[in-house]
Amino acid sequence: MSLIELTDVSKAFFTDRHKTTAKLSLDHVDLNVEEGEFVSLIGPSGCGKTVTLSMMAGFVMPTLGEVRFRGECIEKPGPERGVVFQEYSLLPWLSVMQNVVFALRNSIRAAGGRFDREEAAQRAADALATVGLDDVADMRPNTLSGGMKQRVAIARLLALDSEVFLMDEPFSALDEQTRHALDMSLFELWRERRKTIVFVTHNISEAVLMSSRIVLFSSSPGHVVEQWTLSTETERDPSSRELIELADEIRAHMPLSSRGFATNREMGELLG
Ligand SMILES: Nc1ncnc2c1ncn2[C@@H]1O[C@H](COP(=O)(O)OP(=O)(O)OP(=O)(O)O)[C@@H](O)[C@H]1O
Ligand SMILES: [Mg+2]
């Protein structure tokens, strides 16, 4: 059994209020994620990467097929699956530290645990130190740069210490340098703590630098068309010939066209 299993998953969304037409976003996706993997999902815009991640998070349910975590159907979000989306909002009226503590409190309470404020503050402080934000712990999010806010979101994920990190283009709004620095710290973290990470990105160079596996989706409606497994034994050098060639090979496989409408059969299944 894999840690996360998507079995023959299709997802259609109704496109009108009366639920008479639907658009197919995912088309029979089979995708397993093993414990300790760093899987990057790539593919053209609109191919269903965010929908896939949202299903793993428990925010979106499949129309057909099954999404499982440790063999159990995912029906809602859970503390074992931490999420960072591109514009993951921080609560503006709380300090950086309070934002992290707040997330911890919610997660512990949701899991029926006892919240210990001092212990939570310590975990939050450790997580902020890991991402280099200990000196801004008392500041409000609106006083931070975009990169710092993203690091707060990462710190929150670290403090929660979820088994799985689900990350949707977490660094895409950042400048090259900040992005690279955060990529490297995430990669180190993954190597040290052996988390399971599912990471959505448009940046193929970023994917080849960090992933243990890269999964390419077709254009809309998305399904898995190609996968590449990378050795995790050696150091990753972005200027190495192997990585540059791999990135080129992946770019050559990147689909362009799009269909994106439900077939009659899928519509029938969707509408019952
Ligand atoms: N809640 C929703 N209601 C209706 N359609 C949706 C919804 N969420 C996603 N879709 C549609 O599903 C398709 C896949 O969307 P998704 O956001 O997963 O794409 P993506 O691969 O993440 O694209 P991008 O790279 O641009 O972020 C799109 O056509 C989108 O319009
Ligand atoms: Mg997306």
Short mmCIF file of C-alpha atoms and ligand atoms in Angstrom, two decimals:
data_model
loop_
_atom_site.label_atom_id
_atom_site.label_comp_id
_atom_site.label_asym_id
_atom_site.label_seq_id
_atom_site.Cartn_x
_atom_site.Cartn_y
_atom_site.Cartn_z
CA MET A 1 0.00 0.00 0.00
CA SER A 2 1.30 3.45 -0.92
CA LEU A 3 0.98 6.41 1.42
CA ILE A 4 -1.26 8.31 -1.00
CA GLU A 5 -3.17 6.53 -3.75
CA LEU A 6 -5.24 8.08 -6.51
CA THR A 7 -7.01 5.25 -8.29
CA ASP A 8 -8.76 5.93 -11.58
CA VAL A 9 -9.67 9.44 -10.47
CA SER A 10 -11.71 11.75 -12.67
CA LYS A 11 -12.96 15.14 -11.66
CA ALA A 12 -15.58 17.22 -13.42
CA PHE A 13 -16.92 20.59 -12.33
CA PHE A 14 -20.35 21.88 -13.26
CA THR A 15 -20.05 24.96 -15.37
CA ASP A 16 -23.52 26.41 -14.85
CA ARG A 17 -25.85 27.01 -11.92
CA HIS A 18 -28.40 24.46 -13.13
CA LYS A 19 -25.79 21.71 -13.26
CA THR A 20 -26.53 20.78 -16.87
CA THR A 21 -23.01 21.14 -18.26
CA ALA A 22 -19.70 20.11 -16.80
CA LYS A 23 -16.06 20.47 -17.60
CA LEU A 24 -13.67 17.61 -17.08
CA SER A 25 -10.52 18.58 -15.18
CA LEU A 26 -8.95 15.21 -14.48
CA ASP A 27 -9.32 12.18 -16.67
CA HIS A 28 -8.67 8.73 -15.10
CA VAL A 29 -5.63 9.62 -13.05
CA ASP A 30 -3.66 6.83 -11.39
CA LEU A 31 -0.98 8.15 -9.11
CA ASN A 32 0.65 6.66 -6.02
CA VAL A 33 2.96 8.50 -3.67
CA GLU A 34 5.25 6.43 -1.46
CA GLU A 35 6.38 7.42 2.00
CA GLY A 36 9.48 9.65 1.87
CA GLU A 37 9.12 10.62 -1.78
CA PHE A 38 9.48 14.16 -3.10
CA VAL A 39 7.07 14.12 -6.02
CA SER A 40 6.75 17.13 -8.30
CA LEU A 41 3.62 17.50 -10.41
CA ILE A 42 4.16 19.42 -13.62
CA GLY A 43 2.06 20.09 -16.69
CA PRO A 44 0.45 22.89 -18.67
CA SER A 45 -1.76 25.47 -17.01
CA GLY A 46 -5.25 24.12 -16.32
CA CYS A 47 -4.25 20.44 -16.46
CA GLY A 48 -5.48 19.78 -12.92
CA LYS A 49 -2.39 19.96 -10.71
CA THR A 50 -4.09 22.13 -8.09
CA VAL A 51 -7.22 19.98 -8.21
CA THR A 52 -5.06 16.87 -7.67
CA LEU A 53 -3.32 18.44 -4.68
CA SER A 54 -6.65 19.70 -3.30
CA MET A 55 -7.97 16.14 -3.40
CA MET A 56 -4.94 14.88 -1.49
CA ALA A 57 -5.56 17.68 1.01
CA GLY A 58 -9.23 16.73 1.33
CA PHE A 59 -10.61 20.04 0.04
CA VAL A 60 -12.05 18.54 -3.16
CA MET A 61 -13.67 15.13 -3.69
CA PRO A 62 -13.26 13.06 -6.87
CA THR A 63 -16.23 12.66 -9.22
CA LEU A 64 -15.09 9.13 -10.03
CA GLY A 65 -12.40 6.95 -8.51
CA GLU A 66 -10.76 6.98 -5.10
CA VAL A 67 -8.21 9.06 -3.22
CA ARG A 68 -6.70 7.29 -0.22
CA PHE A 69 -4.23 8.05 2.56
CA ARG A 70 -2.77 4.95 4.22
CA GLY A 71 -5.55 2.97 2.61
CA GLU A 72 -8.37 5.15 4.00
CA CYS A 73 -10.53 7.27 1.70
CA ILE A 74 -9.69 10.95 2.15
CA GLU A 75 -12.89 12.74 3.10
CA LYS A 76 -11.61 15.94 4.71
CA PRO A 77 -8.40 17.79 5.56
CA GLY A 78 -6.30 16.23 8.32
CA PRO A 79 -3.30 17.22 10.46
CA GLU A 80 -1.16 14.53 8.82
CA ARG A 81 -1.44 16.44 5.51
CA GLY A 82 -0.09 20.00 5.74
CA VAL A 83 -0.76 22.43 2.93
CA VAL A 84 1.00 25.48 1.50
CA PHE A 85 -0.71 27.05 -1.47
CA GLN A 86 0.67 29.87 -3.56
CA GLU A 87 -1.31 32.51 -1.77
CA TYR A 88 -1.70 30.86 1.53
CA SER A 89 -3.03 33.66 3.68
CA LEU A 90 -1.67 34.65 7.04
CA LEU A 91 -3.99 36.24 9.57
CA PRO A 92 -3.08 39.95 9.38
CA TRP A 93 -4.06 40.81 12.96
CA LEU A 94 -1.76 38.19 14.47
CA SER A 95 2.01 38.40 14.72
CA VAL A 96 4.20 35.97 12.80
CA MET A 97 4.66 33.87 15.95
CA GLN A 98 0.93 33.97 16.77
CA ASN A 99 0.11 32.85 13.23
CA VAL A 100 2.18 29.72 13.70
CA VAL A 101 0.82 29.06 17.20
CA PHE A 102 -2.74 29.58 15.96
CA ALA A 103 -2.27 26.93 13.25
CA LEU A 104 -0.82 24.55 15.83
CA ARG A 105 -3.75 25.09 18.16
CA ASN A 106 -6.28 24.44 15.40
CA SER A 107 -4.50 21.33 14.26
CA ILE A 108 -4.07 19.88 17.78
CA ARG A 109 -7.71 20.60 18.66
CA ALA A 110 -8.96 19.18 15.36
CA ALA A 111 -7.12 15.98 16.19
CA GLY A 112 -8.71 15.95 19.67
CA GLY A 113 -5.40 16.63 21.45
CA ARG A 114 -4.59 18.90 24.41
CA PHE A 115 -3.11 22.27 23.48
CA ASP A 116 -0.16 23.36 25.62
CA ARG A 117 0.57 27.03 24.91
CA GLU A 118 4.20 26.94 26.09
CA GLU A 119 5.04 23.85 24.12
CA ALA A 120 3.34 25.33 21.04
CA ALA A 121 5.31 28.58 21.43
CA GLN A 122 8.54 26.57 21.59
CA ARG A 123 7.66 24.57 18.49
CA ALA A 124 6.72 27.77 16.66
CA ALA A 125 9.98 29.44 17.70
CA ASP A 126 12.01 26.44 16.51
CA ALA A 127 10.21 26.42 13.17
CA LEU A 128 10.71 30.16 12.66
CA ALA A 129 14.40 29.76 13.48
CA THR A 130 14.68 26.98 10.89
CA VAL A 131 13.46 29.30 8.14
CA GLY A 132 15.54 32.21 9.46
CA LEU A 133 12.64 34.30 10.74
CA ASP A 134 13.25 34.28 14.49
CA ASP A 135 13.99 37.99 14.46
CA VAL A 136 10.59 38.93 12.98
CA ALA A 137 8.47 36.70 15.23
CA ASP A 138 6.65 39.67 16.78
CA MET A 139 5.95 41.50 13.54
CA ARG A 140 2.66 41.54 11.64
CA PRO A 141 2.55 39.80 8.24
CA ASN A 142 1.85 43.07 6.35
CA THR A 143 5.30 44.36 7.36
CA LEU A 144 7.04 41.40 5.68
CA SER A 145 8.16 40.88 2.10
CA GLY A 146 6.49 38.20 -0.09
CA GLY A 147 9.41 35.84 0.44
CA MET A 148 9.23 36.25 4.21
CA LYS A 149 5.48 35.57 4.19
CA GLN A 150 6.08 32.38 2.25
CA ARG A 151 8.69 31.41 4.81
CA VAL A 152 6.12 31.96 7.58
CA ALA A 153 3.81 29.56 5.72
CA ILE A 154 6.68 27.05 5.55
CA ALA A 155 7.42 27.57 9.26
CA ARG A 156 3.79 26.84 10.00
CA LEU A 157 4.09 23.60 8.06
CA LEU A 158 7.26 22.69 9.96
CA ALA A 159 5.70 23.43 13.34
CA LEU A 160 2.69 21.28 12.46
CA ASP A 161 5.20 18.61 11.50
CA SER A 162 2.70 16.87 9.24
CA GLU A 163 3.75 13.62 7.65
CA VAL A 164 2.97 14.98 4.22
CA PHE A 165 3.62 18.41 2.81
CA LEU A 166 1.31 19.39 -0.05
CA MET A 167 2.75 22.46 -1.74
CA ASP A 168 1.18 24.28 -4.68
CA GLU A 169 3.66 26.59 -6.40
CA PRO A 170 4.72 27.90 -3.02
CA PHE A 171 7.60 30.00 -4.35
CA SER A 172 6.33 31.08 -7.75
CA ALA A 173 5.72 34.71 -6.80
CA LEU A 174 9.27 35.18 -5.53
CA ASP A 175 12.38 36.49 -7.22
CA GLU A 176 14.90 33.93 -8.54
CA GLN A 177 17.33 34.30 -5.66
CA THR A 178 14.79 33.98 -2.86
CA ARG A 179 13.15 31.12 -4.65
CA HIS A 180 16.41 29.27 -5.04
CA ALA A 181 17.26 29.78 -1.37
CA LEU A 182 13.85 28.43 -0.30
CA ASP A 183 14.13 25.53 -2.76
CA MET A 184 17.42 24.56 -1.21
CA SER A 185 16.15 24.80 2.35
CA LEU A 186 13.10 22.70 1.48
CA PHE A 187 15.31 20.11 -0.21
CA GLU A 188 17.61 19.96 2.84
CA LEU A 189 14.62 19.64 5.11
CA TRP A 190 13.24 16.79 3.06
CA ARG A 191 16.60 15.01 3.13
CA GLU A 192 17.01 15.47 6.87
CA ARG A 193 13.49 14.70 8.01
CA ARG A 194 12.40 12.40 5.18
CA LYS A 195 9.01 13.98 4.81
CA THR A 196 6.72 13.02 1.99
CA ILE A 197 6.33 16.03 -0.28
CA VAL A 198 4.00 16.59 -3.21
CA PHE A 199 5.07 19.77 -4.93
CA VAL A 200 3.36 21.52 -7.83
CA THR A 201 5.55 23.71 -9.99
CA HIS A 202 5.75 25.24 -13.45
CA ASN A 203 9.48 25.48 -13.10
CA ILE A 204 11.14 22.40 -14.56
CA SER A 205 14.60 23.39 -13.35
CA GLU A 206 13.21 23.60 -9.82
CA ALA A 207 11.59 20.18 -10.23
CA VAL A 208 14.77 18.45 -11.41
CA LEU A 209 16.76 20.07 -8.63
CA MET A 210 14.56 18.84 -5.80
CA SER A 211 12.36 15.89 -6.71
CA SER A 212 12.85 12.19 -6.28
CA ARG A 213 10.15 11.76 -8.93
CA ILE A 214 8.62 14.06 -11.51
CA VAL A 215 5.12 13.38 -12.79
CA LEU A 216 3.99 15.05 -16.00
CA PHE A 217 0.29 15.64 -16.59
CA SER A 218 -1.27 15.93 -20.02
CA SER A 219 -3.05 19.13 -20.97
CA SER A 220 -6.63 19.53 -19.77
CA PRO A 221 -8.27 17.22 -18.84
CA GLY A 222 -5.17 16.02 -17.06
CA HIS A 223 -3.89 12.51 -16.69
CA VAL A 224 -0.42 11.18 -16.03
CA VAL A 225 1.55 10.91 -19.27
CA GLU A 226 5.16 10.46 -18.18
CA GLN A 227 7.22 10.02 -15.03
CA TRP A 228 10.91 10.36 -14.25
CA THR A 229 12.61 8.95 -11.16
CA LEU A 230 15.77 10.70 -9.97
CA SER A 231 18.60 9.34 -7.88
CA THR A 232 18.67 10.86 -4.42
CA GLU A 233 22.10 9.51 -3.59
CA THR A 234 24.21 12.23 -5.10
CA GLU A 235 24.29 15.99 -4.55
CA ARG A 236 22.22 17.97 -7.04
CA ASP A 237 24.22 20.41 -9.08
CA PRO A 238 21.98 22.70 -11.19
CA SER A 239 24.77 23.15 -13.75
CA SER A 240 25.40 19.41 -14.13
CA ARG A 241 24.99 17.96 -17.60
CA GLU A 242 22.57 15.24 -16.41
CA LEU A 243 20.15 17.69 -14.83
CA ILE A 244 20.23 20.08 -17.80
CA GLU A 245 19.61 17.19 -20.21
CA LEU A 246 16.80 15.85 -18.06
CA ALA A 247 15.16 19.28 -17.91
CA ASP A 248 15.40 19.51 -21.72
CA GLU A 249 13.89 16.05 -22.12
CA ILE A 250 10.97 16.97 -19.84
CA ARG A 251 10.39 20.24 -21.74
CA ALA A 252 10.25 18.25 -24.98
CA HIS A 253 7.44 16.12 -23.49
CA MET A 254 5.40 19.08 -22.25
CA PRO A 255 1.99 18.95 -23.97
CA LEU A 256 0.45 22.04 -25.49
CA SER A 257 -3.12 21.42 -26.67
CA SER A 258 -6.24 21.18 -24.56
CA ARG A 259 -9.62 19.47 -24.75
CA GLY A 260 -11.24 20.14 -21.40
CA PHE A 261 -14.84 19.12 -21.97
CA ALA A 262 -16.58 16.13 -20.45
CA THR A 263 -17.42 13.31 -22.84
CA ASN A 264 -21.04 12.11 -23.04
CA ARG A 265 -20.18 9.08 -20.91
CA GLU A 266 -18.48 11.18 -18.25
CA MET A 267 -21.39 13.62 -18.27
CA GLY A 268 -23.76 10.69 -17.80
CA GLU A 269 -21.79 9.40 -14.82
CA LEU A 270 -21.54 12.86 -13.36
CA LEU A 271 -25.21 13.66 -13.71
CA GLY A 272 -26.20 10.18 -12.52
N1 LIG B 1 -13.82 24.89 -8.14
C1 LIG B 1 -13.79 24.78 -9.47
N2 LIG B 1 -14.91 24.96 -10.21
C2 LIG B 1 -14.89 24.84 -11.54
N3 LIG B 1 -13.78 24.53 -12.24
C3 LIG B 1 -12.64 24.34 -11.57
C4 LIG B 1 -12.57 24.47 -10.15
N4 LIG B 1 -11.30 24.21 -9.76
C5 LIG B 1 -10.61 23.97 -10.89
N5 LIG B 1 -11.40 24.03 -11.97
C6 LIG B 1 -11.02 23.79 -13.36
O1 LIG B 1 -10.26 22.61 -13.40
C7 LIG B 1 -9.19 22.72 -14.34
C8 LIG B 1 -7.89 22.40 -13.66
O2 LIG B 1 -7.62 23.42 -12.73
P1 LIG B 1 -6.32 23.46 -11.85
O3 LIG B 1 -6.44 24.67 -11.02
O4 LIG B 1 -6.14 22.18 -11.15
O5 LIG B 1 -5.17 23.62 -12.95
P2 LIG B 1 -3.60 23.71 -12.72
O6 LIG B 1 -2.97 22.56 -13.42
O7 LIG B 1 -3.32 23.87 -11.28
O8 LIG B 1 -3.27 25.05 -13.53
P3 LIG B 1 -2.20 26.21 -13.20
O9 LIG B 1 -0.89 25.66 -13.61
O10 LIG B 1 -2.64 27.33 -14.06
O11 LIG B 1 -2.30 26.52 -11.73
C9 LIG B 1 -9.26 24.13 -14.89
O12 LIG B 1 -9.92 24.10 -16.12
C10 LIG B 1 -10.10 24.89 -13.88
O13 LIG B 1 -10.84 25.91 -14.48
MG MG B 2 -2.64 25.42 -10.10
#
